[in-house]
CSV table of C-alpha atoms in Angstrom, one decimal:
chain,number,residue,atom,x,y,z
A,1,MET,CA,-26.2,35.8,7.3
A,2,VAL,CA,-27.8,35.5,10.7
A,3,ALA,CA,-25.5,34.9,13.6
A,4,PRO,CA,-26.5,32.2,16.1
A,5,THR,CA,-28.2,33.7,19.2
A,6,PRO,CA,-26.1,33.3,22.3
A,7,VAL,CA,-27.7,31.9,25.4
A,8,PRO,CA,-27.3,34.5,28.2
A,9,LEU,CA,-26.4,33.6,31.7
A,10,ALA,CA,-29.2,34.7,34.0
A,11,SER,CA,-30.3,34.1,37.6
A,12,ASP,CA,-33.7,33.0,36.4
A,13,ARG,CA,-34.0,29.3,37.3
A,14,ARG,CA,-35.9,28.8,34.1
A,15,ARG,CA,-32.6,29.1,32.2
A,16,TRP,CA,-31.0,26.2,34.0
A,17,PRO,CA,-32.6,23.5,32.0
A,18,ALA,CA,-31.3,25.0,28.8
A,19,LEU,CA,-27.8,25.3,30.3
A,20,VAL,CA,-27.9,21.8,31.5
A,21,GLY,CA,-28.9,20.7,28.0
A,22,ILE,CA,-25.9,22.4,26.5
A,23,ALA,CA,-23.6,20.8,29.1
A,24,LEU,CA,-25.2,17.4,28.4
A,25,VAL,CA,-24.5,17.7,24.6
A,26,ALA,CA,-20.9,18.6,25.4
A,27,PHE,CA,-20.6,15.5,27.6
A,28,LEU,CA,-22.2,13.3,25.1
A,29,SER,CA,-19.8,14.4,22.4
A,30,LEU,CA,-17.0,13.0,24.6
A,31,VAL,CA,-18.5,9.7,25.4
A,32,ALA,CA,-21.1,8.9,22.6
A,33,ALA,CA,-18.8,6.5,20.8
A,34,VAL,CA,-19.4,2.8,20.4
A,35,PHE,CA,-18.0,-0.1,18.5
A,36,VAL,CA,-20.4,-2.5,16.7
A,37,ILE,CA,-19.9,-5.5,14.5
A,38,SER,CA,-19.4,-4.4,10.9
A,39,PRO,CA,-22.6,-4.5,8.9
A,40,ASN,CA,-21.0,-6.7,6.3
A,41,GLY,CA,-20.5,-9.4,8.9
A,42,ALA,CA,-17.3,-10.5,7.2
A,43,SER,CA,-15.6,-11.4,10.5
A,44,ALA,CA,-15.7,-10.5,14.2
A,45,ASP,CA,-12.5,-8.5,13.9
A,46,GLU,CA,-14.0,-6.0,11.5
A,47,VAL,CA,-16.0,-3.4,13.4
A,48,ALA,CA,-17.7,-0.1,12.9
A,49,PHE,CA,-17.1,3.0,14.9
A,50,GLU,CA,-20.0,5.3,15.8
A,51,GLN,CA,-20.0,8.6,17.5
A,52,CYS,CA,-22.3,11.6,18.1
A,53,ASN,CA,-25.2,10.5,16.1
A,54,GLY,CA,-28.7,11.9,16.8
A,55,ILE,CA,-27.8,14.3,19.5
A,56,GLY,CA,-28.0,18.1,20.1
A,57,GLY,CA,-31.5,18.8,18.6
A,58,GLY,CA,-32.6,21.5,21.1
A,59,GLY,CA,-31.4,24.6,19.2
A,60,GLY,CA,-28.4,26.8,20.0
A,61,GLN,CA,-26.3,23.8,20.9
A,62,THR,CA,-22.8,22.7,19.8
A,63,VAL,CA,-21.9,19.2,18.8
A,64,GLU,CA,-18.2,18.8,18.4
A,65,CYS,CA,-16.7,15.4,17.9
A,66,ASN,CA,-13.5,14.0,16.5
A,67,VAL,CA,-11.8,10.6,16.2
A,68,VAL,CA,-8.3,9.5,15.1
A,69,ILE,CA,-8.0,5.9,13.9
A,70,VAL,CA,-4.8,4.0,13.0
A,71,ASN,CA,-5.5,0.6,11.4
A,72,THR,CA,-2.6,-1.9,11.0
A,73,LEU,CA,-3.2,-4.9,8.7
A,74,THR,CA,-0.4,-7.5,8.4
A,75,ASP,CA,0.1,-11.1,7.5
A,76,ASN,CA,0.6,-11.8,11.3
A,77,PRO,CA,-2.6,-11.7,13.4
A,78,GLY,CA,-0.4,-10.7,16.4
A,79,THR,CA,0.5,-7.4,14.8
A,80,THR,CA,-2.9,-6.7,13.2
A,81,GLY,CA,-5.3,-4.3,15.0
A,82,SER,CA,-6.1,-0.6,15.5
A,83,THR,CA,-5.8,2.3,17.9
A,84,VAL,CA,-8.6,4.8,18.5
A,85,SER,CA,-8.3,8.2,20.1
A,86,ILE,CA,-11.6,10.0,20.8
A,87,ASN,CA,-11.7,13.8,21.2
A,88,GLY,CA,-8.0,14.0,21.8
A,89,GLY,CA,-8.0,11.3,24.4
A,90,THR,CA,-5.4,8.6,25.0
A,91,PRO,CA,-5.3,6.1,22.1
A,92,VAL,CA,-7.0,2.7,22.9
A,93,ALA,CA,-5.5,-0.4,21.3
A,94,SER,CA,-7.6,-3.3,20.0
A,95,SER,CA,-7.1,-6.4,17.9
A,96,ASP,CA,-10.0,-5.3,15.8
A,97,ILE,CA,-9.9,-3.4,12.5
A,98,ILE,CA,-12.1,-0.4,12.0
A,99,VAL,CA,-13.9,-0.7,8.6
A,100,SER,CA,-16.5,2.0,8.9
A,101,VAL,CA,-17.1,5.3,10.7
A,102,ASN,CA,-20.5,6.8,11.3
A,103,GLN,CA,-20.3,10.2,13.0
A,104,CYS,CA,-22.5,13.3,13.6
A,105,ASN,CA,-25.4,12.1,11.5
A,106,GLY,CA,-28.8,13.6,12.4
A,107,SER,CA,-27.3,15.8,15.0
A,108,ALA,CA,-27.4,19.6,15.9
A,109,ASN,CA,-30.8,20.1,14.2
A,110,GLY,CA,-32.0,22.9,16.4
A,111,GLY,CA,-31.7,26.5,15.0
A,112,GLY,CA,-28.5,28.3,15.7
A,113,SER,CA,-26.5,25.2,16.3
A,114,ILE,CA,-22.8,24.5,15.6
A,115,LEU,CA,-21.7,21.2,14.1
A,116,ALA,CA,-18.0,20.5,14.0
A,117,CYS,CA,-16.8,16.9,13.4
A,118,THR,CA,-13.5,15.4,12.0
A,119,VAL,CA,-12.3,11.9,11.1
A,120,ASP,CA,-8.6,11.2,10.7
A,121,ILE,CA,-7.7,7.7,9.5
A,122,THR,CA,-4.3,6.1,8.8
A,123,ASN,CA,-4.2,2.7,7.3
A,124,ILE,CA,-1.0,0.7,7.4
A,125,ILE,CA,-1.1,-2.3,5.2
A,126,ALA,CA,1.7,-4.9,4.8
A,127,ILE,CA,0.3,-8.1,3.4
A,128,ASP,CA,1.0,-10.6,0.7
A,129,GLY,CA,-0.5,-9.3,-2.6
A,130,ALA,CA,-1.6,-5.9,-1.2
A,131,ALA,CA,-3.5,-3.6,-3.5
A,132,GLY,CA,-1.9,-0.3,-4.2
A,133,ALA,CA,-3.2,3.0,-2.9
A,134,GLY,CA,-5.4,5.4,-4.9
A,135,GLN,CA,-7.4,8.6,-4.3
A,136,ILE,CA,-10.5,8.3,-2.2
A,137,SER,CA,-13.9,8.8,-3.8
A,138,VAL,CA,-16.3,11.4,-2.3
A,139,ASN,CA,-20.1,12.0,-2.2
A,140,GLN,CA,-20.8,15.2,-0.3
A,141,CYS,CA,-22.8,18.5,-0.1
A,142,ASN,CA,-25.8,17.2,-2.1
A,143,ALA,CA,-29.6,17.6,-1.5
A,144,ASN,CA,-29.2,20.9,0.4
A,145,GLN,CA,-31.2,24.1,0.1
A,146,PRO,CA,-30.1,26.9,-2.2
A,147,ASP,CA,-28.3,28.7,0.6
A,148,GLY,CA,-27.0,25.6,2.2
A,149,LEU,CA,-23.8,23.6,1.9
A,150,GLY,CA,-22.6,23.0,-1.6
A,151,THR,CA,-24.4,26.0,-3.1
A,152,ALA,CA,-22.8,28.7,-1.0
A,153,PRO,CA,-19.4,29.7,-2.4
A,154,ALA,CA,-16.4,27.6,-1.4
A,155,THR,CA,-18.2,25.5,1.2
A,156,CYS,CA,-17.2,22.1,-0.1
A,157,ASP,CA,-14.0,20.6,-1.4
A,158,PRO,CA,-14.3,18.7,-3.6
A,159,SER,CA,-17.5,20.1,-5.1
A,160,PRO,CA,-19.6,18.9,-6.7
A,161,ALA,CA,-19.1,15.4,-5.5
A,162,THR,CA,-21.8,12.9,-6.4
A,163,THR,CA,-20.0,9.6,-6.6
A,164,SER,CA,-22.3,6.6,-5.8
A,165,GLY,CA,-20.9,4.2,-3.3
A,166,ALA,CA,-18.1,6.5,-2.4
A,167,VAL,CA,-15.5,5.9,0.3
A,168,VAL,CA,-16.6,9.2,2.0
A,169,THR,CA,-20.2,10.3,2.2
A,170,GLN,CA,-20.8,13.5,4.2
A,171,CYS,CA,-22.7,16.8,4.5
A,172,ASN,CA,-25.7,15.7,2.4
A,173,ASP,CA,-29.0,17.3,3.4
A,174,SER,CA,-27.3,19.4,6.0
A,175,GLY,CA,-27.0,23.1,6.9
A,176,ASP,CA,-30.5,23.8,5.5
A,177,GLY,CA,-33.0,26.2,7.0
A,178,GLY,CA,-31.5,29.4,5.8
A,179,GLY,CA,-28.8,31.6,7.2
A,180,LEU,CA,-25.8,29.2,7.0
A,181,ILE,CA,-23.1,30.7,9.2
A,182,GLU,CA,-19.6,31.5,8.0
A,183,THR,CA,-17.2,29.9,8.2
A,184,SER,CA,-18.9,26.6,7.1
A,185,GLY,CA,-17.6,23.9,4.9
A,186,CYS,CA,-16.9,20.2,4.3
A,187,ASP,CA,-13.8,18.6,2.8
A,188,ALA,CA,-12.4,15.2,2.2
A,189,SER,CA,-8.9,14.1,1.0
A,190,GLY,CA,-6.6,11.1,1.1
A,191,THR,CA,-6.0,7.6,-0.3
A,192,PHE,CA,-7.4,4.1,0.2
A,193,SER,CA,-6.5,0.6,-0.8
A,194,ALA,CA,-8.9,-2.2,-1.9
A,195,SER,CA,-7.1,-4.4,0.6
A,196,LEU,CA,-8.7,-2.5,3.4
A,197,ILE,CA,-11.7,-0.3,2.6
A,198,VAL,CA,-12.8,2.0,5.4
A,199,LEU,CA,-16.1,3.8,4.7
A,200,VAL,CA,-16.9,7.1,6.4
A,201,ASN,CA,-20.4,8.6,6.7
A,202,GLN,CA,-20.7,11.8,8.7
A,203,CYS,CA,-22.6,15.0,9.1
A,204,ASN,CA,-25.6,13.8,7.0
A,205,GLY,CA,-29.0,15.2,7.8
A,206,SER,CA,-27.6,17.5,10.4
A,207,ALA,CA,-27.7,21.2,11.4
A,208,ASN,CA,-31.0,21.9,9.6
A,209,GLY,CA,-32.6,24.3,12.0
A,210,GLY,CA,-31.4,27.4,10.2
A,211,GLY,CA,-28.7,29.9,11.2
A,212,SER,CA,-26.3,27.1,11.9
A,213,ALA,CA,-22.6,26.5,11.2
A,214,VAL,CA,-21.3,23.2,9.8
A,215,ASN,CA,-17.7,22.2,9.6
A,216,CYS,CA,-16.9,18.6,8.9
A,217,SER,CA,-13.8,16.9,7.4
A,218,VAL,CA,-12.2,13.6,6.6
A,219,THR,CA,-8.5,12.7,6.0
A,220,MET,CA,-7.4,9.2,5.1
A,221,ASP,CA,-3.8,8.3,4.6
A,222,THR,CA,-3.0,4.8,3.3
A,223,ILE,CA,0.5,3.2,3.4
A,224,VAL,CA,0.8,0.0,1.4
A,225,THR,CA,3.6,-2.6,1.4
A,226,ASP,CA,3.3,-5.8,-0.7
A,227,THR,CA,5.1,-8.6,1.3
A,228,THR,CA,5.0,-11.1,-1.6
A,229,PRO,CA,8.4,-12.8,-1.7
A,230,THR,CA,10.5,-12.0,-4.7
A,231,PRO,CA,11.5,-15.2,-6.5
A,232,THR,CA,15.2,-16.0,-6.5
A,233,ALA,CA,16.4,-16.4,-10.0
A,234,THR,CA,18.2,-19.8,-10.7
A,235,ALA,CA,21.1,-19.6,-13.1
A,236,THR,CA,20.7,-21.9,-16.1
A,237,PRO,CA,23.8,-24.1,-16.7
A,238,THR,CA,25.7,-23.2,-19.9
A,239,ALA,CA,26.0,-26.2,-22.2
A,240,THR,CA,29.6,-27.1,-23.0
A,241,ALA,CA,30.2,-28.2,-26.6
A,242,ALA,CA,31.8,-31.6,-27.1
A,243,PRO,CA,35.3,-31.5,-28.5
A,244,THR,CA,35.4,-31.6,-32.3
A,245,ALA,CA,37.4,-34.5,-33.8
A,246,THR,CA,40.2,-33.4,-36.1
A,247,ALA,CA,40.4,-35.6,-39.2
A,248,ALA,CA,43.7,-36.7,-40.5
A,249,PRO,CA,44.7,-35.0,-43.7
A,250,GLU,CA,43.6,-37.0,-46.7
A,251,GLY,CA,46.4,-38.5,-48.8
A,252,THR,CA,48.8,-38.5,-45.8
A,253,PRO,CA,49.4,-42.0,-44.6
A,254,SER,CA,49.2,-42.5,-40.9
A,255,GLU,CA,52.1,-44.0,-39.1
A,256,GLY,CA,52.7,-47.5,-40.3
A,257,GLU,CA,50.6,-47.1,-43.5
A,258,GLY,CA,52.3,-46.8,-46.9
A,259,THR,CA,55.7,-46.3,-45.5
A,260,PRO,CA,57.7,-49.5,-45.2
A,261,PRO,CA,59.4,-49.9,-41.9
A,262,THR,CA,63.1,-49.6,-41.6
A,263,GLY,CA,64.7,-52.6,-43.3
A,264,GLU,CA,61.7,-53.3,-45.5
A,265,GLY,CA,62.0,-52.3,-49.2
A,266,THR,CA,65.6,-51.0,-48.5
A,267,THR,CA,68.5,-53.2,-49.4
A,268,PRO,CA,70.2,-54.0,-46.1
A,269,ALA,CA,73.8,-53.3,-45.8
A,270,GLY,CA,75.8,-56.1,-47.5
A,271,GLU,CA,73.0,-57.0,-49.9
A,272,GLY,CA,73.5,-56.0,-53.5
A,273,THR,CA,76.8,-54.5,-52.6
A,274,THR,CA,80.0,-56.5,-53.1
A,275,SER,CA,81.7,-56.7,-49.8
A,276,ALA,CA,85.4,-56.6,-49.4
A,277,GLY,CA,87.0,-59.7,-51.0
A,278,GLU,CA,84.1,-60.5,-53.2
A,279,GLY,CA,84.6,-59.7,-57.0
A,280,THR,CA,87.1,-57.0,-56.4
A,281,PRO,CA,90.7,-57.9,-55.6
A,282,PRO,CA,92.1,-56.2,-52.6
A,283,ASP,CA,94.6,-53.5,-53.1
A,284,VAL,CA,97.9,-55.3,-52.4
A,285,THR,CA,101.2,-53.4,-52.3
A,286,THR,CA,104.4,-55.2,-51.9
A,287,PRO,CA,106.7,-53.1,-49.7
A,288,PRO,CA,110.2,-52.5,-50.9
A,289,GLY,CA,112.7,-55.1,-49.9
A,290,ALA,CA,110.1,-57.6,-49.6
A,291,PRO,CA,110.8,-60.9,-51.4
A,292,GLY,CA,109.8,-60.7,-54.9
A,293,PHE,CA,110.1,-57.0,-55.1
A,294,THR,CA,111.5,-56.0,-58.5
A,295,GLY,CA,113.2,-52.7,-58.4
C-alpha cells in the first residue's frame, strides 16, 4: 500500500495555490448541499438532497461530508416534514420530505485523496395503511479494479451486493488506480418501508486517482405505525325462544268437561230418599202416666 503524500508547509509562494485549493474543498464540503425537486416529480413536497458531488479533483485532497435526515410522514400535513443536519450543524426543519440523497459522487478523484462520507436517515411513518418495514437492498462495491473496493479483503459490508434498483447504491467504480489506503470500506444497513422509499446514491465514480482512501456508509432506520382505526365489534342480539305451549294431558277432561256440575247427575237431598213422615211412621213413645198408657 502506498500512503498518500502529505502536502508540506513551505514559504515558497508557489505552494499557496495548492493550500488554498485544500481549504476550498474543506469549505465546499460544508456548504455544497442543495435541495432540488425530486426527479419523480410526484409532488412539490418530495425533494432530493445533494451534497459534495464533483469536487476535490486536484489530488491529495480530502472530501469529508455527512448528513443526518429525519423524515416524518403522518396523516396530518401539519406534522409532516423533515429536519436536515449538515456536517454536524444545527438541524433545519422543513415541510418537505427527503426522498433521495446524492452525495460524494465523482469527487476526490486526484491521486492520494481521502473520501469520507456518511448518510444517516430516520423515517418516522404514522399513516393509515402504512406498509411494514423490511431490510434495505444494497448495490455497492462493483466495477472496481482488482485492488480496489470490493476485491480487497473486508472492504465492503455487505459484499458482494449487486441488487438492481436497490435502496442504497454506493462505492461503485471507486477507489481505483492502485494502492487503496487502509482503512477503506463501504457499508450499508437498516430498514425501509414502501410507504416512504428514500434512495441513496453516494461515493460512486470517486477517489480514482490511486493511493486514495475511501470510507462511505449509510444507515437507515424506519419506524412504522399503521393508524388504520380498529373496527368496534357490535354484539349480535341473542334470539329468545318463544315459550312452548304445554298440552293438556289426553284423556283428562278439562274443567267443566265430562264432570257434571254439582247438582247435576246427583240426586239432590230429599229426592229418592223418603223424608221424615213419608212412608215410615215416626217413632212414637207414650210416656208413662199418659192417657192410654197400659201398664
